[in-house]
Coordinates of C-alpha atoms in Angstrom, one line a residue:
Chain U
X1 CA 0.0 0.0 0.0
X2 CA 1.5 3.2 -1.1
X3 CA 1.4 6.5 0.6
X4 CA 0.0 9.6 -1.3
X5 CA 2.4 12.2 -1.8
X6 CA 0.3 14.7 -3.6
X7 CA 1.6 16.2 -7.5
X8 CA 5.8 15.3 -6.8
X9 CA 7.6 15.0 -9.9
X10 CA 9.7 11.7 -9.1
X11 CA 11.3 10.8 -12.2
X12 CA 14.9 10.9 -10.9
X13 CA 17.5 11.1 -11.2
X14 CA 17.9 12.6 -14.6
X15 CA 22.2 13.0 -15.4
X16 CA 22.9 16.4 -15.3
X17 CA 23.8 18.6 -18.1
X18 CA 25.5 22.0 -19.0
X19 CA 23.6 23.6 -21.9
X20 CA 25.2 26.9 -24.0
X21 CA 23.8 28.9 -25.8
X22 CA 25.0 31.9 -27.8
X23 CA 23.9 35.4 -25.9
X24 CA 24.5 38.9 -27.5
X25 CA 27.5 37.1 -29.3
X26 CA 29.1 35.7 -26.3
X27 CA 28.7 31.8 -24.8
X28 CA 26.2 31.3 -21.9
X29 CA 26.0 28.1 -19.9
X30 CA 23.7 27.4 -17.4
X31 CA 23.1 23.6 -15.6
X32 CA 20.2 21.8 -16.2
X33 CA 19.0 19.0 -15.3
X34 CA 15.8 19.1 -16.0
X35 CA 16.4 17.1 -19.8
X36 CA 15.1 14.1 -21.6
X37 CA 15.3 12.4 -24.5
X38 CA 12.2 12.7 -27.2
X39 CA 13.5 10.5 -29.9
X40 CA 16.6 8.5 -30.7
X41 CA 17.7 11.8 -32.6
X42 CA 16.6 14.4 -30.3
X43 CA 16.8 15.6 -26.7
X44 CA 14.6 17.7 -24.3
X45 CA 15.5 20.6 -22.2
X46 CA 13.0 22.3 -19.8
X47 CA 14.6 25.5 -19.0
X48 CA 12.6 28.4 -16.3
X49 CA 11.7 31.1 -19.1
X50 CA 13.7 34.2 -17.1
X51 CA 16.9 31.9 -17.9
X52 CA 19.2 34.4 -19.5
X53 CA 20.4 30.8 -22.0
X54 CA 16.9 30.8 -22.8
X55 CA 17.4 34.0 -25.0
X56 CA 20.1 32.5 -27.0
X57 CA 18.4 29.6 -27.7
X58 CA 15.3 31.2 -28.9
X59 CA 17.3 33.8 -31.2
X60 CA 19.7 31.1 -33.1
X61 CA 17.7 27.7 -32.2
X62 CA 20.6 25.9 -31.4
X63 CA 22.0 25.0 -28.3
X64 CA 24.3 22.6 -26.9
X65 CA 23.9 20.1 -24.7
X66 CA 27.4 19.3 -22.3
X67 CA 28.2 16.3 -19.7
X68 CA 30.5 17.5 -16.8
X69 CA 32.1 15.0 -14.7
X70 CA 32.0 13.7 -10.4
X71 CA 35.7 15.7 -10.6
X72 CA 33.2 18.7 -12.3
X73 CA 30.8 19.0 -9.6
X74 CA 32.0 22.6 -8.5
X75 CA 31.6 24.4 -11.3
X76 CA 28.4 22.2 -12.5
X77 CA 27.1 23.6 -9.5
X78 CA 28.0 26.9 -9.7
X79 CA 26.8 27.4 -12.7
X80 CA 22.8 26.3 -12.1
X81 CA 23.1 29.5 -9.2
X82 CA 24.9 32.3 -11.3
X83 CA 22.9 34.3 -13.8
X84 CA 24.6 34.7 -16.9
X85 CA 21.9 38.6 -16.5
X86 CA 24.6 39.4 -13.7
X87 CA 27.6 37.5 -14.3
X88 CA 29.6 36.5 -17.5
X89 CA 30.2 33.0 -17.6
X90 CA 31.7 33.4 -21.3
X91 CA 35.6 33.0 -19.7
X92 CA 35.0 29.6 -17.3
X93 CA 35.8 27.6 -20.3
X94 CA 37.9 26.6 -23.5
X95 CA 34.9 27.0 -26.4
X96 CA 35.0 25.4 -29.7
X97 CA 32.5 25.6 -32.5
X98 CA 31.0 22.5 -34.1
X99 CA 28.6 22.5 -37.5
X100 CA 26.0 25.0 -36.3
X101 CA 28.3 27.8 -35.3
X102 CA 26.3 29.3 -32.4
X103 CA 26.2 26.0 -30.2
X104 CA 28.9 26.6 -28.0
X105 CA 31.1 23.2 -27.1
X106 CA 32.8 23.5 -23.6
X107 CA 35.9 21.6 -24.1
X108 CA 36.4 20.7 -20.8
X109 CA 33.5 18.7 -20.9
X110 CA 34.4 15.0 -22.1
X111 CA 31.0 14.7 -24.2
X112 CA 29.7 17.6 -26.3
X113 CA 26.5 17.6 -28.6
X114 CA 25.0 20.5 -30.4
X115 CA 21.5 20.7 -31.4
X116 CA 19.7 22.2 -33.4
X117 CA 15.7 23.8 -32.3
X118 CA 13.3 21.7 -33.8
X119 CA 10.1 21.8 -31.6
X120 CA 9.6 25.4 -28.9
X121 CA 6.7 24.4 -26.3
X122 CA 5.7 27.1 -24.4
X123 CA 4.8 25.9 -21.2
X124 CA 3.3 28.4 -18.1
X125 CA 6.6 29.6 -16.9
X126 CA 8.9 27.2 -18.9
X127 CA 10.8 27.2 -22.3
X128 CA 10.8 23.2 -23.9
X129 CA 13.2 22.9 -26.4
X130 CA 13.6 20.0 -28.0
X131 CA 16.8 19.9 -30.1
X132 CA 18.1 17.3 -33.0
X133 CA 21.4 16.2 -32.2
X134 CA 23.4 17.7 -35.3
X135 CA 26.9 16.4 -33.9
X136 CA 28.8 14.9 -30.6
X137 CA 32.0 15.3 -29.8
X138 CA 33.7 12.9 -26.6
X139 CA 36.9 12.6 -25.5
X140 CA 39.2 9.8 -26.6
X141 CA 39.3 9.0 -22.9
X142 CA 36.0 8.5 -21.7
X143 CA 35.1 5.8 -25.4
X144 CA 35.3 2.7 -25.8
X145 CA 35.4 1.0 -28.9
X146 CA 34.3 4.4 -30.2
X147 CA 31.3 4.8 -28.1
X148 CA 30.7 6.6 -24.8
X149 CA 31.9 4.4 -22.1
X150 CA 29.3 5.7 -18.7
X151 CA 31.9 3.7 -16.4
X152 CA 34.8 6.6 -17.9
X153 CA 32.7 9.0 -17.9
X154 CA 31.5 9.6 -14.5
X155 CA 28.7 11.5 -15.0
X156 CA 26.8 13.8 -12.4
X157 CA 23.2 12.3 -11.8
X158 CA 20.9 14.7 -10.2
X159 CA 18.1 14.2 -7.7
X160 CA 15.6 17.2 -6.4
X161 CA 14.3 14.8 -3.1
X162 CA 18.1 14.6 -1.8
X163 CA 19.0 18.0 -3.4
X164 CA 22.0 16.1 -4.3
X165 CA 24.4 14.8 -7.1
X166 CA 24.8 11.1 -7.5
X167 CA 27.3 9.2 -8.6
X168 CA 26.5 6.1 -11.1
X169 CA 26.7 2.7 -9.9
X170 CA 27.9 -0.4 -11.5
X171 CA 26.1 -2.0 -14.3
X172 CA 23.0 -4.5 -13.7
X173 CA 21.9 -6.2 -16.4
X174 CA 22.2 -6.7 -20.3
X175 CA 18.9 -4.5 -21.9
X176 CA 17.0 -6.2 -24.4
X177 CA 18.5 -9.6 -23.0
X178 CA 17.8 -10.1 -19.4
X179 CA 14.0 -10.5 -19.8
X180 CA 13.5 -12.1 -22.9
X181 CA 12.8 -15.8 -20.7
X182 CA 10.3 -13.7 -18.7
X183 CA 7.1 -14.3 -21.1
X184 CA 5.6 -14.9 -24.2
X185 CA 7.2 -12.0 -27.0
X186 CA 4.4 -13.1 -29.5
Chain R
X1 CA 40.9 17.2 -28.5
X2 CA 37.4 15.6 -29.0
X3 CA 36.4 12.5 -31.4
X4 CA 33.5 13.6 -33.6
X5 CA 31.0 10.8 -33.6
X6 CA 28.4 11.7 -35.9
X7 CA 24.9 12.6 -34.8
X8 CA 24.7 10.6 -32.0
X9 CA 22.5 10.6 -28.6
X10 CA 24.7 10.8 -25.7
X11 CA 22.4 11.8 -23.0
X12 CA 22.5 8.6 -20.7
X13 CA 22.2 7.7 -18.7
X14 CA 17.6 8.1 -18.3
X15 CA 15.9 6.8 -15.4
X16 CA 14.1 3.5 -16.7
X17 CA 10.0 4.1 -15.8
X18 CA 7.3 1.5 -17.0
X19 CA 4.6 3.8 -18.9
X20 CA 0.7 2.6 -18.5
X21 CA -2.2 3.6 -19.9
X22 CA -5.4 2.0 -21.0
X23 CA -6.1 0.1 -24.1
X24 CA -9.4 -1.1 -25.5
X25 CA -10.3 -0.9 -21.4
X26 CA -7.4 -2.7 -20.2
X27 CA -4.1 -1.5 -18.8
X28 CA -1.2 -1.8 -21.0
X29 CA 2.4 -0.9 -19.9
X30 CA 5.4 -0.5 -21.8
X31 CA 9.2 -0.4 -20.5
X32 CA 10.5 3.8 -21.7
X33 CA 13.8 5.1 -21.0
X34 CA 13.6 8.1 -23.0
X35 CA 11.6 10.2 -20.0
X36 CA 12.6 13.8 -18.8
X37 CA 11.3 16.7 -16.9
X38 CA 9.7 19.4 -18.3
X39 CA 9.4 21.6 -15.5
X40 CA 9.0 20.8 -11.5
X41 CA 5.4 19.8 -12.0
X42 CA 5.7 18.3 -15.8
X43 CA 7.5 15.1 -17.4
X44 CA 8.3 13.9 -20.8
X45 CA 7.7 10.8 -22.4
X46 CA 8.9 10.0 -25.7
X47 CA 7.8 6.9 -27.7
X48 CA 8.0 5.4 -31.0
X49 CA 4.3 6.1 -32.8
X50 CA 3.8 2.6 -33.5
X51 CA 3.7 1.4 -29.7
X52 CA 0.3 0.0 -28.4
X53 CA 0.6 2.0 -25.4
X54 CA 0.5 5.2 -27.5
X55 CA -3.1 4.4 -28.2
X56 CA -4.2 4.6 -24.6
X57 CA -2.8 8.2 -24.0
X58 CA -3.6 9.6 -27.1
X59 CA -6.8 8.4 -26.4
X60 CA -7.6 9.0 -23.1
X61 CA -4.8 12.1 -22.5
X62 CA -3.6 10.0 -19.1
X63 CA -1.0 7.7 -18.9
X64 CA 1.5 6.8 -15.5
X65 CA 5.2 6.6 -14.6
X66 CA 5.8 3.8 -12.8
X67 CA 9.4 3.1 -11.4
X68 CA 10.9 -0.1 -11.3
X69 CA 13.6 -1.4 -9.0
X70 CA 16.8 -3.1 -9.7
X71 CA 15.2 -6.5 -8.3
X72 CA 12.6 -6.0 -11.2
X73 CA 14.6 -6.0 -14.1
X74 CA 12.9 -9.0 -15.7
X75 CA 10.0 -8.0 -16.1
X76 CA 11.2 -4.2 -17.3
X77 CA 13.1 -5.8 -20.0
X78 CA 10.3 -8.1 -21.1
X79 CA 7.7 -4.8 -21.1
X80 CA 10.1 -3.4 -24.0
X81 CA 10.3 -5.8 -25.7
X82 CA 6.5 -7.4 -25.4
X83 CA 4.1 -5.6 -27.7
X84 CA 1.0 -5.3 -26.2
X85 CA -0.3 -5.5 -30.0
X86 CA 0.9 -9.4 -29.8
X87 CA 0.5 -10.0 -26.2
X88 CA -1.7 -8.8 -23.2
X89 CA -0.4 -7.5 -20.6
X90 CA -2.9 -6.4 -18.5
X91 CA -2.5 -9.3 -15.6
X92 CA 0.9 -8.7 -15.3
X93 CA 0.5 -6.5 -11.9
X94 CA -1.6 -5.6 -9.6
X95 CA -3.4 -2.6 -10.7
X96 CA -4.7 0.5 -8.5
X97 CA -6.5 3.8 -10.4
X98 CA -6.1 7.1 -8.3
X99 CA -7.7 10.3 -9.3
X100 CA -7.7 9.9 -13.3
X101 CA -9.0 6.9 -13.7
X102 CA -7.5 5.7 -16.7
X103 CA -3.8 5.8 -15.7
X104 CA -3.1 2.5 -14.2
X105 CA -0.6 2.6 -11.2
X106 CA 1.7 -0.7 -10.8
X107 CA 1.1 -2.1 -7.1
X108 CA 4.8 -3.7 -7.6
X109 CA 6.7 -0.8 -8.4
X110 CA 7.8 1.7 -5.3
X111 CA 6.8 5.1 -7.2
X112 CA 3.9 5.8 -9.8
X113 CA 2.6 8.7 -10.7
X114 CA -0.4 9.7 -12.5
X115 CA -0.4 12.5 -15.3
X116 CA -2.7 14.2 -17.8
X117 CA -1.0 15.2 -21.1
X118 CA -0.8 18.5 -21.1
X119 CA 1.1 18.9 -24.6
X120 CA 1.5 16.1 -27.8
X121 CA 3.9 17.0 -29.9
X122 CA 3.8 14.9 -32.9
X123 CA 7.7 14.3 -33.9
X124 CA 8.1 12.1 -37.5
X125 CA 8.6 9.0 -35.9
X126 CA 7.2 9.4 -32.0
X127 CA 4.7 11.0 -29.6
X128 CA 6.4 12.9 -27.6
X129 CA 3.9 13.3 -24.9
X130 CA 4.0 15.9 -22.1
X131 CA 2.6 15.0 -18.8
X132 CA 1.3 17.6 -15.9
X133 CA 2.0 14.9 -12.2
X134 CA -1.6 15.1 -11.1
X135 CA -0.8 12.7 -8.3
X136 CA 2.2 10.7 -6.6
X137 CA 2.4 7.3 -4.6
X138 CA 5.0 5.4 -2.9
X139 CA 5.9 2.9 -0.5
X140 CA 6.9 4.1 2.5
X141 CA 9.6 1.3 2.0
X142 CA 11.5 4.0 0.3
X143 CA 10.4 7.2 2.0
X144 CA 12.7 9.1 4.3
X145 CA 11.3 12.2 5.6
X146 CA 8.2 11.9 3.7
X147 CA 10.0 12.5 0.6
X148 CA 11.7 9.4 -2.4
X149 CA 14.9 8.0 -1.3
X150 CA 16.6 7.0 -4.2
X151 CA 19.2 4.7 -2.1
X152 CA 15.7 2.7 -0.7
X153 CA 14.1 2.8 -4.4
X154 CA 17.1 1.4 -6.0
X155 CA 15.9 2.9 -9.9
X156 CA 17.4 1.0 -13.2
X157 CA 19.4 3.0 -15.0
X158 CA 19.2 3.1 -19.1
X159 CA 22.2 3.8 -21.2
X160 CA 21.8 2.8 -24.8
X161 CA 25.5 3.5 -25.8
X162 CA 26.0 -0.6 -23.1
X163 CA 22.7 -1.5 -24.0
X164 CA 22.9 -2.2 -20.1
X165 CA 20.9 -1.0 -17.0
X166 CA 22.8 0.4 -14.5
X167 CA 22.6 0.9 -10.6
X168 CA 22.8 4.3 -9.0
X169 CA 26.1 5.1 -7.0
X170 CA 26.6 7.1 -4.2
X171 CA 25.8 10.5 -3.5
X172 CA 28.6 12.8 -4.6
X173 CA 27.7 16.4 -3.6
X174 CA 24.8 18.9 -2.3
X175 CA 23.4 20.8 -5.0
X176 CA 23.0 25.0 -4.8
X177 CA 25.9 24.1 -1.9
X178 CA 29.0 22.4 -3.5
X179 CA 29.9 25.3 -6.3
X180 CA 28.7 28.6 -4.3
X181 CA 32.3 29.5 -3.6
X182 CA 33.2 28.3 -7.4
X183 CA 32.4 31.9 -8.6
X184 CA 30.6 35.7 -8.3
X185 CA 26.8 35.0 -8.4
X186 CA 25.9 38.9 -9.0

């Protein structure tokens, strides 16, 4: 027997991201975790409206999406509390510039995409942009057998109950695999 | 220097949730790893247009989240893989109904939550479906404080890039605490 909890979002944790944007020509990041993926191509960010990378994204409609590190939980941090309205984040890190030209790729980051806009919901006092992933970029160090290898990685997972970062565990199971004895598939 | 990999998703890894709606008058449920928030109140599910489970919430504009635990990852794996076209899932679990009455809640799994789609956004190959948390249960099992306690829950992590689940670590840092020294935040 559960207990009712009343209207809680639970669906955590979601891994934490750093998303840039492009903002009177200079690169703005703020953290989000607040992201999801809409389609094997394409990604969801849900972003408070007054969010000063909000502005870039709407202006160019791209944006990229950026996955700091446990050793990057400082400046993760720090950057989902500064404004990028009162402070400019433009000099925290290296930038490069991938396909789109206004998705700004931190290069400190081990895994970069950039996206381009291709659905704006307007929610009551958020901004959902879901982007198509136009390019990723990862370090050499964190693949294996050229894809992203989580256990290298080390991403930050995020959780609003704890108000904390997680670390990821080890791995569980084999998807697709594990439950194909479970029942009938036809 | 970063690899460029092409246009691929990197955004793993996604809290696993078991999606239910109702189907010709019966529950269905489908294993979704592409989730997300929208905003504090809102979540995002995103699902190929050709699952059965689609029907139900475009039908009825209610669906739930259900999250399973690591000891369920049987059946998660079988629910995406299981067509509810081919085979009916409806006695599964144990099934409750809160304040919608067509989102059926999972007795087995710790957390569910109904929702009410407040957005569809029809993507070229999936309903991306935006839901508003109307309502939250969970076992006090895996309650601290009232609130979800993501050590107690034990949530299946997705990443596609394995094709594993994965367990969730240990907490790493306090959020809006570990990076205020980091920087100026006005």
């Amino acid at each position: 027997m559960k207990d009712k909890l009343g209207a809680t979002n639970a669906l955590y944790p979601l891994v934490t991201a750093i998303v840039g944007s492009t903002v009177e020509g200079k690169p703005n990041f703020a953290t989000v975790a607040h992201v999801g993926i809409a389609s094997l191509k394409s990604i969801t960010v849900g972003m408070g409206k007054d969010h000063h990378t909000n502005r870039g994204i709407r202006e160019h409609r791209t944006f990229s999406v950026n996955l700091p590190t446990e050793a990057q939980v400082e400046v993760t941090d720090y950057l989902g509390m500064a404004s990028g309205a009162k402070v400019d984040k433009s000099g925290i890190f290296t930038v490069s510039y991938g396909e789109l030209g206004t998705a700004p790729l931190i290069d400190e980051c081990p895994v970069s995409m950039e996206l381009r806009v291709i659905e704006h919901v307007e929610l009551p006092t958020h901004d959902l942009f879901v982007g198509e992933v136009v390019a990723t970029y990862a370090d050499t160090a964190v693949l294996t057998n050229g894809v992203v290898d989580l256990a290298k990685l080390k991403p930050l997972l995020f959780d609003m109950g704890s108000r904390r970062y997680w670390a990821l565990g080890d791995p569980v199971a084999k998807c697709w695999s594990v439950g194909k004895d479970y029942g009938p598939l036809s």
